[in-house]
C-alpha angles and dihedrals in degrees: 000000000000094000092050091056091048091050092052091050090050092050089049091052091048090053091050090051090050091049090051090049091052091045093050091045097053107017098066127164111246124186112228126192110215129180121246110275096030093086111078099182122123110246118238128218092279112004131356117268113233097178094112098028124124125211109225126188117251093236091058090053092047092049090049091050090048091052090048092050091048092050091045094051090047091051091048091049091051091047091051091048090049090049092049091047092051090046090052091050091051091048092049090048090051092048090048091053090046093052090046091052091047090052090051090048092050091049090051091050091048091051091048091049093048092048093047114111114219104219130179095273093054092048090050091049092051092048091050091050092053095045091042091059091053090046091052091051090051092048091050091052091049092050092049091050091048091049091051091051091048091050092052091047091048091051091050091050091049092050091048092050090049090054091049090048090052091051091048092051088052090051090048091053090050092050091049090052091050091049091051090052091049092049091050091048091048091052090049092049091048089052092050091046093053091048092050091046092053091046092050091049091051092048113107096231100280090129116066124242092245093059091047091052090047093052091046090049093050091049092050092048092049091047092050090050092051091048091050090048091051091049091049091050091049091050091050090050090052091050092048091048091052091048091049091051091048092050091046091055091048091057090071114085116240133201091248093055091047092050090049 
């Protein structure tokens, strides 16, 4: 009996040794280098514990993530469709209430209109509105006709002022030409006077002093007349220039003339 128990213990020990041999032959420790983020093991106080960890292939993780993303996008799509559907229902409900309130408002207006009593004042107001519209149309036509007449009259006035301006410019040119002739004649007379003066001074006294004074007096009188004539012509030119400018400004239409 004792030997049998010993044999069984020995056989049991041999089996344990064989199991350990198999375990050490196939269950070897291998060092793996993994990138950060690929290890999903909670870290311990010192080092992570990998006793109950499982090594999964990368493709299996990617397929699982793909399936999760597909299911998530499908869920999001269904949620958006459900949201849009609920939104459409709310909008239709709001439009239905709006239409119902509009119908009630129209019915109320119809009842008020039917119950309204048309008295004499209302009839007079309606008649005035109708006649007032015709009166306004007539007034507009009258104003348009008046405006057309005023435009034609304004154009006639502008044409007349242009003709007057043209005549005045012609007169100004003539006066300028006359002034130029007078200036040339005055220069010539001054030249003759100076020559005669020099000749009289060089004369040996054959001409008497009375005749010299008479000639000098005549020359001075003629010169004064020419100077006065030139001043008068210059004054006339200034007046004509002012008149031309005034007429030129009157040819432009103003707001006051249009309103008149």
